[in-house]
Amino acid sequence: MKSIKIQLNENDIPRRWYNLAADLPTPMLPPLGPDGNPVSPDMLAPVFPMNLIEQEVSTDRWIDIPEEILNILYRWRPTPLRRAVYLEKHLKTPARIYYKDESVSPPGSHKPNTAVAQAWYNKQFGIKKLTTETGAGQWGSALAFACNLIGLECKVFMVRISFDQKPFRKMMMGTWGATCVASPSTETNAGRKILAEIPDTPGSLGMAISEAIEEAVTDPSGKTRYSLGSVLNHVLLHQTIIGLEAKKQLKIAGEKLPDIVIGCAGGGSNFAGLSFPFVADKINGADIKIIPVEPTACPTMTRAPFAYDFGDTACTTPLLAMHTLGHAFVPPPIHAGGLRYHGMAPLVCQAIVEGLLEPRAYHQLRSYEAAITWARTEGFIPAPETSQALAAVIEEAEKAKEEGKEKVILVNYSGHGLMDLLGYDAYLSGQLTDYELPEEELQKYTRDLENLPKAEMRKTGKW
Ligand SMILES: Cc1ncc(COP(=O)(O)O)c(C=O)c1O
């Protein structure tokens, strides 16, 4: 039988991260400060350590991965590339479907790839404590895991609705020694202000980010920094180890380049991690369809304008040029908690503007249907976020069947769903519904963007 688990050993692990900023045909627009001028690295210093700020602004194509970081990643990396032969057979598709299995990390997703790197760089810089936000808890548990191994204190502000509905990730954070509080909380000015205005708010990532940043910058010792699990350039950079491994593994499997690359996108990090090394191939002439997938309930890439906006509800972050539903957007409580952010990574957005990516949105029920098909063929139970990507995989595999083409499809299996079974229960008992963001809501939340600097859509027109 042909190998369906393509493994690399420790010696094959990539030793450099890939930075798409070096190769984008049109450079990204800079982050802006409150005065409308580009922010300088110094202005970010109260929030992030300087070694990570250097990565954030770097346009070097390759950045070395420190040996000590690799030594931690070896616990689960390189991750397997698996061929979904059981799904292929079920769909009777001529497509060959490969999935990069990031669910094998201790916290169960791709998130520790950057959590470990960020904790390591903060430690090197003399930082003692990290604060962060988390939606459904994947990122919070990944940072808790990393801080424990590296010897940093960790405090996580978890979006209220998930804190109440998904207690298991909170318990994981506690197991790894972190503190987790529901956001909005009474522990910060930002949280108290939101609670005074909307006492029964389900919370949002934007609110939790405001709280986590406030807690970091107000520490009088100066030894606390903030850590973000997605969106920023350095986070996406750390995730490119996924795509670099996958490239080597596809070669071992006897494939050249994939025809189609797919990932779900909340803030953009797992999608970018898998796809950016292939975006580089596309820039250099390869014919690859690259699809970031999002829910119709939070249609950032498919319906929102490309504009300058804040990353958080309290407007404390620099302005980022991105597709955005507006910083005040409160997403509906869909189960893919990690896909409910109002913005999207500026690097991903610039690649969309350039025409290199083809974003797509699916309804919640469609993605659960895909997840059930996956679980009943491949066997693994995917995270609700990952299921969005699997809906696109099934659609593309069916299209390949109609066209009679042997397409190679590569997807990021960003996490397992074993902590998210309540969503499956709701789906199986018929309680889940679809939700499409109404146009009036989109207009309402994006109205504030008119008062912010405009983001020019620059592109070469080549794609
Ligand atoms: C399993 C999983 N996949 C995907 C995402 C989306 O995040 P990102 O777009 O940064 O990869 C999350 C976020 O929490 C997640 O937990």
Coordinates of C-alpha atoms and ligand atoms in Angstrom, one line a residue:
M1 CA 0.0 0.0 0.0
K2 CA 1.1 3.5 -0.8
S3 CA 2.2 5.5 2.3
I4 CA -0.7 7.7 3.6
K5 CA 1.3 9.2 6.5
I6 CA 4.2 11.2 5.2
Q7 CA 6.6 11.8 8.1
L8 CA 9.7 13.8 8.4
N9 CA 12.2 13.2 11.2
E10 CA 13.7 15.9 13.5
N11 CA 16.7 16.4 11.2
D12 CA 14.3 17.5 8.4
I13 CA 12.7 20.3 10.3
P14 CA 12.9 23.7 8.5
R15 CA 15.5 25.9 10.2
R16 CA 14.3 29.2 8.8
W17 CA 10.9 30.9 8.7
Y18 CA 9.7 32.4 5.4
N19 CA 8.6 36.0 5.3
L20 CA 6.2 36.8 2.5
A21 CA 6.7 40.6 3.0
A22 CA 10.0 40.1 1.1
D23 CA 8.2 38.9 -2.0
L24 CA 4.9 40.7 -2.1
P25 CA 4.7 42.4 -5.5
T26 CA 3.1 45.5 -3.9
P27 CA 4.4 46.4 -0.4
M28 CA 2.0 46.5 2.5
L29 CA 0.6 49.8 3.8
P30 CA 2.3 50.7 7.1
P31 CA 0.5 50.6 10.5
L32 CA -0.5 54.2 11.5
G33 CA -0.5 55.9 14.9
P34 CA -3.3 58.1 16.3
D35 CA -1.8 61.1 14.4
G36 CA -2.2 59.3 11.1
N37 CA 1.5 58.9 10.6
P38 CA 3.3 55.5 10.3
V39 CA 4.2 54.1 13.8
S40 CA 7.8 53.7 14.6
P41 CA 9.1 50.5 16.3
D42 CA 9.7 52.5 19.5
M43 CA 5.9 53.2 19.8
L44 CA 5.2 49.5 19.9
A45 CA 7.8 48.9 22.7
P46 CA 5.4 49.1 25.7
V47 CA 3.4 46.3 24.1
F48 CA 5.9 43.9 22.5
P49 CA 9.6 43.1 23.1
M50 CA 12.0 44.7 20.6
N51 CA 13.2 41.4 19.2
L52 CA 9.6 40.6 18.0
I53 CA 9.1 44.2 16.8
E54 CA 12.2 43.7 14.6
Q55 CA 10.5 40.6 13.1
E56 CA 7.2 42.5 12.7
V57 CA 8.8 45.1 10.5
S58 CA 11.4 42.9 8.7
T59 CA 11.4 42.4 5.0
D60 CA 14.1 39.7 5.1
R61 CA 13.0 36.7 3.1
W62 CA 14.3 34.1 5.6
I63 CA 14.7 34.4 9.4
D64 CA 16.6 31.7 11.3
I65 CA 14.7 29.7 13.9
P66 CA 16.7 29.6 17.2
E67 CA 17.8 26.1 18.2
E68 CA 16.1 26.4 21.6
I69 CA 12.8 27.0 19.9
L70 CA 13.3 24.0 17.7
N71 CA 14.1 21.9 20.8
I72 CA 10.7 22.7 22.2
L73 CA 8.9 22.2 18.9
Y74 CA 10.4 18.7 18.5
R75 CA 7.8 17.5 21.0
W76 CA 5.3 17.3 18.1
R77 CA 7.1 18.7 15.0
P78 CA 7.6 17.9 12.2
T79 CA 3.8 17.1 12.0
P80 CA 2.5 14.4 9.7
L81 CA 1.2 15.1 6.2
R82 CA -1.6 12.7 5.7
R83 CA -3.4 11.7 2.6
A84 CA -7.2 11.6 3.0
V85 CA -7.7 8.4 1.0
Y86 CA -10.8 7.3 2.9
L87 CA -12.5 10.6 2.1
E88 CA -11.3 10.5 -1.5
K89 CA -12.9 7.0 -1.8
H90 CA -16.1 8.2 -0.2
L91 CA -16.3 11.1 -2.6
K92 CA -15.2 9.0 -5.6
T93 CA -13.0 11.9 -6.6
P94 CA -9.9 11.7 -8.8
A95 CA -8.4 14.5 -6.5
R96 CA -5.5 13.6 -4.2
I97 CA -6.3 15.3 -0.9
Y98 CA -3.4 15.9 1.6
Y99 CA -3.9 17.4 5.0
K100 CA -1.1 18.8 7.2
D101 CA -2.0 17.6 10.7
E102 CA -1.4 20.5 13.2
S103 CA -3.9 18.9 15.6
V104 CA -1.1 16.7 17.1
S105 CA 0.5 19.5 19.2
P106 CA -0.1 19.2 23.0
P107 CA -2.8 21.9 23.0
G108 CA -4.3 20.4 19.8
S109 CA -3.8 23.1 17.1
H110 CA -1.2 25.1 15.1
K111 CA -1.2 27.9 17.8
P112 CA 1.8 26.7 19.8
N113 CA 4.1 27.2 16.8
T114 CA 4.0 31.0 17.5
A115 CA 3.2 30.7 21.2
V116 CA 6.6 29.0 21.8
A117 CA 8.5 31.5 19.6
Q118 CA 6.8 34.5 21.2
A119 CA 7.4 33.3 24.8
W120 CA 11.0 32.5 23.9
Y121 CA 11.7 36.0 22.5
N122 CA 10.0 37.7 25.4
K123 CA 12.1 35.6 27.9
Q124 CA 15.2 36.6 26.0
F125 CA 14.2 40.2 26.4
G126 CA 13.9 39.9 30.2
I127 CA 10.1 39.8 30.3
K128 CA 8.4 38.0 33.2
K129 CA 4.7 37.8 32.3
L130 CA 2.6 37.7 29.1
T131 CA -1.0 38.7 28.8
T132 CA -3.3 37.7 25.9
E133 CA -6.9 37.3 24.8
T134 CA -8.5 34.1 23.6
G135 CA -11.8 33.3 21.8
A136 CA -12.7 29.6 22.2
G137 CA -9.5 29.0 24.1
Q138 CA -7.2 27.4 21.6
W139 CA -4.8 30.4 21.6
G140 CA -5.0 30.9 25.4
S141 CA -4.2 27.2 26.0
A142 CA -1.3 27.3 23.5
L143 CA 0.2 30.4 25.2
A144 CA -0.3 28.8 28.7
F145 CA 1.5 25.7 27.4
A146 CA 4.4 27.7 26.0
C147 CA 4.8 30.0 29.0
N148 CA 5.0 27.1 31.3
L149 CA 7.8 25.5 29.4
I150 CA 9.7 28.7 29.0
G151 CA 9.2 30.0 32.6
L152 CA 6.9 33.0 32.2
E153 CA 3.7 34.0 34.0
C154 CA 0.6 34.0 31.8
K155 CA -2.8 35.7 32.1
V156 CA -5.5 35.1 29.6
F157 CA -8.7 37.2 29.0
M158 CA -11.2 34.8 27.5
V159 CA -14.3 35.9 25.6
R160 CA -17.2 35.7 28.0
I161 CA -19.4 33.4 26.0
S162 CA -16.7 30.8 25.5
F163 CA -15.6 31.1 29.1
D164 CA -19.2 30.1 30.1
Q165 CA -19.8 27.5 27.3
K166 CA -16.4 25.9 26.9
P167 CA -14.9 25.3 30.3
F168 CA -12.4 22.6 29.2
R169 CA -9.9 24.9 27.6
K170 CA -9.9 27.1 30.7
M171 CA -9.1 24.0 32.7
M172 CA -6.2 23.3 30.3
M173 CA -4.8 26.7 30.9
G174 CA -5.0 26.1 34.6
T175 CA -3.3 22.8 34.2
W176 CA -0.3 24.6 32.5
G177 CA -0.3 27.2 35.3
A178 CA -1.9 30.2 33.6
T179 CA -4.7 32.4 35.0
C180 CA -7.8 32.8 32.9
V181 CA -10.5 35.4 33.5
A182 CA -13.8 36.1 31.6
S183 CA -13.7 39.2 29.4
P184 CA -15.0 41.8 29.7
S185 CA -13.8 41.7 33.3
T186 CA -13.8 44.2 36.2
E187 CA -10.0 44.0 36.3
T188 CA -9.3 46.7 33.6
N189 CA -10.6 50.2 32.8
A190 CA -11.6 48.9 29.3
G191 CA -13.5 45.9 30.8
R192 CA -15.3 48.1 33.4
K193 CA -16.3 50.6 30.8
I194 CA -17.8 48.0 28.4
L195 CA -19.6 46.3 31.3
A196 CA -21.2 49.6 32.4
E197 CA -22.5 50.1 28.9
I198 CA -23.5 46.5 28.0
P199 CA -23.7 44.5 31.2
D200 CA -24.8 41.3 29.5
T201 CA -22.4 41.4 26.5
P202 CA -21.2 38.0 25.3
G203 CA -17.7 39.6 24.8
S204 CA -15.6 39.7 21.7
L205 CA -12.0 39.2 20.7
G206 CA -11.7 43.0 20.2
M207 CA -12.8 43.6 23.8
A208 CA -10.5 41.0 25.2
I209 CA -7.5 42.4 23.3
S210 CA -8.2 45.8 24.8
E211 CA -8.1 44.3 28.3
A212 CA -4.9 42.2 27.7
I213 CA -3.0 45.2 26.2
E214 CA -4.1 47.5 29.1
E215 CA -2.9 44.9 31.7
A216 CA 0.5 44.7 29.9
V217 CA 1.2 48.4 29.5
T218 CA 0.1 49.4 33.0
D219 CA 2.4 47.0 34.8
P220 CA 4.6 49.4 36.8
S221 CA 7.5 47.0 36.7
G222 CA 7.7 47.2 32.9
K223 CA 8.2 43.4 32.8
T224 CA 4.8 42.5 31.3
R225 CA 4.2 42.4 27.5
Y226 CA 1.2 41.4 25.4
S227 CA 1.1 38.5 23.0
L228 CA -1.2 38.1 20.0
G229 CA -2.2 34.7 18.6
S230 CA -2.8 35.8 15.0
V231 CA -3.0 38.8 12.6
L232 CA 0.5 40.3 13.0
N233 CA 3.4 39.7 10.6
H234 CA 5.6 38.0 13.1
V235 CA 2.8 35.5 14.1
L236 CA 2.3 34.5 10.5
L237 CA 6.0 34.2 10.1
H238 CA 6.3 31.7 12.9
Q239 CA 3.5 29.6 11.3
T240 CA 5.3 29.2 8.0
I241 CA 7.1 26.2 9.4
I242 CA 3.8 24.4 8.5
G243 CA 4.0 25.1 4.8
L244 CA 7.8 24.6 4.6
E245 CA 7.4 21.1 6.1
A246 CA 4.4 20.4 3.8
K247 CA 6.5 21.3 0.7
K248 CA 9.1 18.7 1.6
Q249 CA 6.5 16.1 2.4
L250 CA 4.6 16.6 -0.9
K251 CA 7.9 16.0 -2.7
I252 CA 8.4 12.7 -0.8
A253 CA 4.8 11.8 -1.8
G254 CA 5.8 12.2 -5.4
E255 CA 3.8 15.4 -6.0
K256 CA 5.2 18.6 -7.5
L257 CA 3.2 21.5 -6.4
P258 CA -0.5 21.4 -5.2
D259 CA -3.2 22.7 -7.5
I260 CA -5.2 24.0 -4.6
V261 CA -4.2 25.2 -1.1
I262 CA -6.9 25.7 1.5
G263 CA -7.0 27.0 5.1
C264 CA -9.6 28.5 7.3
A265 CA -8.9 32.1 8.3
G266 CA -9.8 33.8 11.6
G267 CA -6.9 36.2 11.9
G268 CA -5.1 34.5 9.1
S269 CA -2.3 32.6 10.9
N270 CA -2.8 28.9 10.1
F271 CA -3.9 29.8 6.5
A272 CA -0.8 31.9 6.0
G273 CA 1.4 29.3 7.7
L274 CA 0.5 26.7 5.2
S275 CA 0.0 28.8 2.1
F276 CA 2.7 31.6 2.1
P277 CA 5.5 29.3 0.9
F278 CA 3.1 28.4 -2.0
V279 CA 2.1 32.0 -2.5
A280 CA 5.8 32.6 -3.2
D281 CA 5.6 29.9 -5.9
K282 CA 2.5 31.6 -7.4
I283 CA 4.3 35.0 -7.4
N284 CA 7.1 33.2 -9.4
G285 CA 4.7 31.9 -12.0
A286 CA 3.1 28.7 -10.5
D287 CA -0.6 28.0 -11.2
I288 CA -2.0 27.4 -7.8
K289 CA -5.5 28.3 -6.5
I290 CA -5.1 29.5 -2.9
I291 CA -8.3 29.7 -0.8
P292 CA -8.7 31.3 2.6
V293 CA -12.1 30.3 4.1
E294 CA -14.3 32.1 6.6
P295 CA -17.8 31.8 8.0
T296 CA -20.7 33.7 6.4
A297 CA -21.5 35.0 10.0
C298 CA -18.1 36.9 10.0
P299 CA -17.4 37.7 6.4
T300 CA -14.3 39.8 6.7
M301 CA -12.5 38.8 3.4
T302 CA -15.5 38.2 1.3
R303 CA -17.7 41.2 2.1
A304 CA -15.9 43.8 4.3
P305 CA -14.0 46.8 3.0
F306 CA -10.2 47.1 2.9
A307 CA -9.6 50.0 5.3
Y308 CA -7.5 51.2 8.1
D309 CA -9.0 50.1 11.4
F310 CA -8.1 49.4 15.0
G311 CA -7.3 45.8 16.1
D312 CA -9.4 46.2 19.3
T313 CA -12.6 47.6 20.5
A314 CA -11.1 50.3 22.8
C315 CA -9.0 51.7 19.8
T316 CA -5.7 51.2 21.6
T317 CA -3.8 49.4 18.8
P318 CA -2.2 51.1 15.8
L319 CA -4.4 51.3 12.7
L320 CA -3.9 48.4 10.4
A321 CA -4.7 48.2 6.7
M322 CA -7.0 45.2 6.4
H323 CA -10.4 43.9 5.4
T324 CA -12.5 44.8 8.5
L325 CA -16.0 44.6 9.7
G326 CA -15.3 47.5 12.1
H327 CA -13.7 47.4 15.5
A328 CA -17.0 47.6 17.3
F329 CA -18.3 44.4 15.5
V330 CA -19.8 41.9 17.9
P331 CA -20.0 38.6 16.0
P332 CA -22.9 36.2 16.4
P333 CA -22.1 33.3 18.7
I334 CA -21.2 30.7 16.0
H335 CA -19.3 27.6 17.2
A336 CA -16.1 28.4 15.2
G337 CA -15.0 30.8 17.9
G338 CA -11.6 31.3 16.4
L339 CA -13.1 32.7 13.2
R340 CA -15.0 35.6 14.9
Y341 CA -12.4 38.4 14.6
H342 CA -13.5 41.6 13.0
G343 CA -10.2 42.0 11.0
M344 CA -7.7 39.9 9.1
A345 CA -3.9 39.8 8.9
P346 CA -2.7 42.7 6.8
L347 CA -0.3 40.4 5.0
V348 CA -3.2 38.1 3.9
C349 CA -5.3 41.2 3.0
Q350 CA -2.5 42.7 0.8
A351 CA -2.3 39.3 -1.0
I352 CA -6.1 39.4 -1.5
V353 CA -5.9 42.9 -2.9
E354 CA -3.1 41.8 -5.2
G355 CA -5.4 39.0 -6.5
L356 CA -3.2 36.1 -5.3
L357 CA -5.9 34.6 -3.0
E358 CA -9.5 33.6 -3.6
P359 CA -11.4 34.0 -0.3
R360 CA -14.6 32.0 0.2
A361 CA -17.3 31.9 2.9
Y362 CA -19.4 28.9 4.1
H363 CA -22.5 28.7 6.3
Q364 CA -22.1 27.0 9.7
L365 CA -24.4 24.0 8.8
R366 CA -22.3 23.3 5.6
S367 CA -19.1 23.2 7.6
Y368 CA -20.6 20.9 10.2
E369 CA -21.9 18.6 7.4
A370 CA -18.3 18.6 6.1
A371 CA -16.9 17.8 9.6
I372 CA -19.3 14.9 10.0
T373 CA -18.3 13.5 6.6
W374 CA -14.7 13.9 7.6
A375 CA -15.2 12.2 11.0
R376 CA -17.1 9.3 9.5
T377 CA -14.5 8.7 6.8
E378 CA -11.0 9.8 8.0
G379 CA -12.0 9.2 11.6
F380 CA -10.6 12.3 13.2
I381 CA -13.0 14.9 14.6
P382 CA -12.0 18.4 13.4
A383 CA -12.2 21.7 15.2
P384 CA -15.2 23.8 14.1
E385 CA -12.7 26.3 12.6
T386 CA -10.9 23.6 10.6
S387 CA -14.3 22.3 9.4
Q388 CA -14.8 25.5 7.4
A389 CA -11.7 24.6 5.4
L390 CA -12.9 21.0 5.0
A391 CA -16.1 22.3 3.4
A392 CA -13.9 23.9 0.7
V393 CA -11.9 20.7 0.4
I394 CA -15.1 18.7 -0.3
E395 CA -16.4 21.3 -2.7
E396 CA -13.1 21.3 -4.7
A397 CA -12.8 17.5 -4.7
E398 CA -16.4 17.2 -6.0
K399 CA -15.5 19.8 -8.7
A400 CA -12.5 17.8 -9.7
K401 CA -14.8 14.8 -10.1
E402 CA -17.2 16.7 -12.3
E403 CA -14.2 17.9 -14.4
G404 CA -12.5 14.5 -14.3
K405 CA -9.3 16.1 -13.2
E406 CA -6.6 14.6 -10.9
K407 CA -6.2 17.8 -8.8
V408 CA -3.8 17.8 -5.8
I409 CA -5.5 19.5 -2.9
L410 CA -3.6 20.6 0.2
V411 CA -5.4 21.7 3.4
N412 CA -4.3 22.8 6.8
Y413 CA -5.9 20.6 9.5
S414 CA -5.5 23.3 12.0
G415 CA -6.9 21.6 15.1
H416 CA -9.0 18.8 16.6
G417 CA -12.5 19.2 17.9
L418 CA -12.3 17.1 21.0
M419 CA -12.9 20.1 23.2
D420 CA -15.7 21.4 21.0
L421 CA -18.1 18.5 21.1
L422 CA -21.0 20.7 22.4
G423 CA -21.1 22.2 18.9
Y424 CA -21.4 18.7 17.4
D425 CA -24.1 17.9 19.8
A426 CA -26.0 21.0 18.9
Y427 CA -25.6 20.2 15.2
L428 CA -26.6 16.5 15.5
S429 CA -29.7 17.4 17.6
G430 CA -30.8 19.9 14.9
Q431 CA -30.3 23.0 17.1
L432 CA -27.8 24.9 14.9
T433 CA -28.9 27.4 12.3
D434 CA -27.2 29.3 9.5
Y435 CA -26.5 32.9 9.8
E436 CA -25.5 35.4 7.2
L437 CA -24.5 38.9 8.4
P438 CA -27.3 41.2 7.2
E439 CA -26.2 44.1 5.0
E440 CA -27.5 46.7 7.4
E441 CA -25.4 45.3 10.2
L442 CA -22.3 45.4 8.0
Q443 CA -23.1 49.0 7.1
K444 CA -23.6 49.9 10.7
Y445 CA -20.4 48.5 12.0
T446 CA -18.2 49.8 9.1
R447 CA -19.6 53.4 9.3
D448 CA -16.9 54.4 11.8
L449 CA -14.2 53.6 9.3
E450 CA -15.2 56.7 7.3
N451 CA -13.5 58.9 10.0
L452 CA -10.2 57.0 9.8
P453 CA -7.4 57.3 7.2
K454 CA -8.2 55.7 3.8
A455 CA -6.3 52.6 2.8
E456 CA -5.2 52.6 -0.9
M457 CA -5.8 49.3 -2.7
R458 CA -2.4 48.9 -4.5
K459 CA -1.9 46.1 -7.0
T460 CA 0.1 45.2 -10.0
G461 CA -2.8 43.8 -11.9
K462 CA -0.9 40.6 -12.7
W463 CA -3.3 38.2 -11.0
Ligands
LIG1 C1 -8.2 25.1 15.3 C2 -8.2 26.6 14.9 N1 -8.1 26.8 13.6 C3 -8.1 28.1 13.1 C4 -8.2 29.2 13.9 C5 -8.2 30.5 13.4 O1 -7.1 31.3 13.7 P1 -6.0 31.7 12.6 O2 -6.8 32.3 11.5 O3 -5.1 32.7 13.3 O4 -5.3 30.5 12.2 C6 -8.3 29.0 15.3 C7 -8.3 30.1 16.2 O5 -8.5 30.0 17.4 C8 -8.3 27.6 15.8 O6 -8.3 27.4 17.1

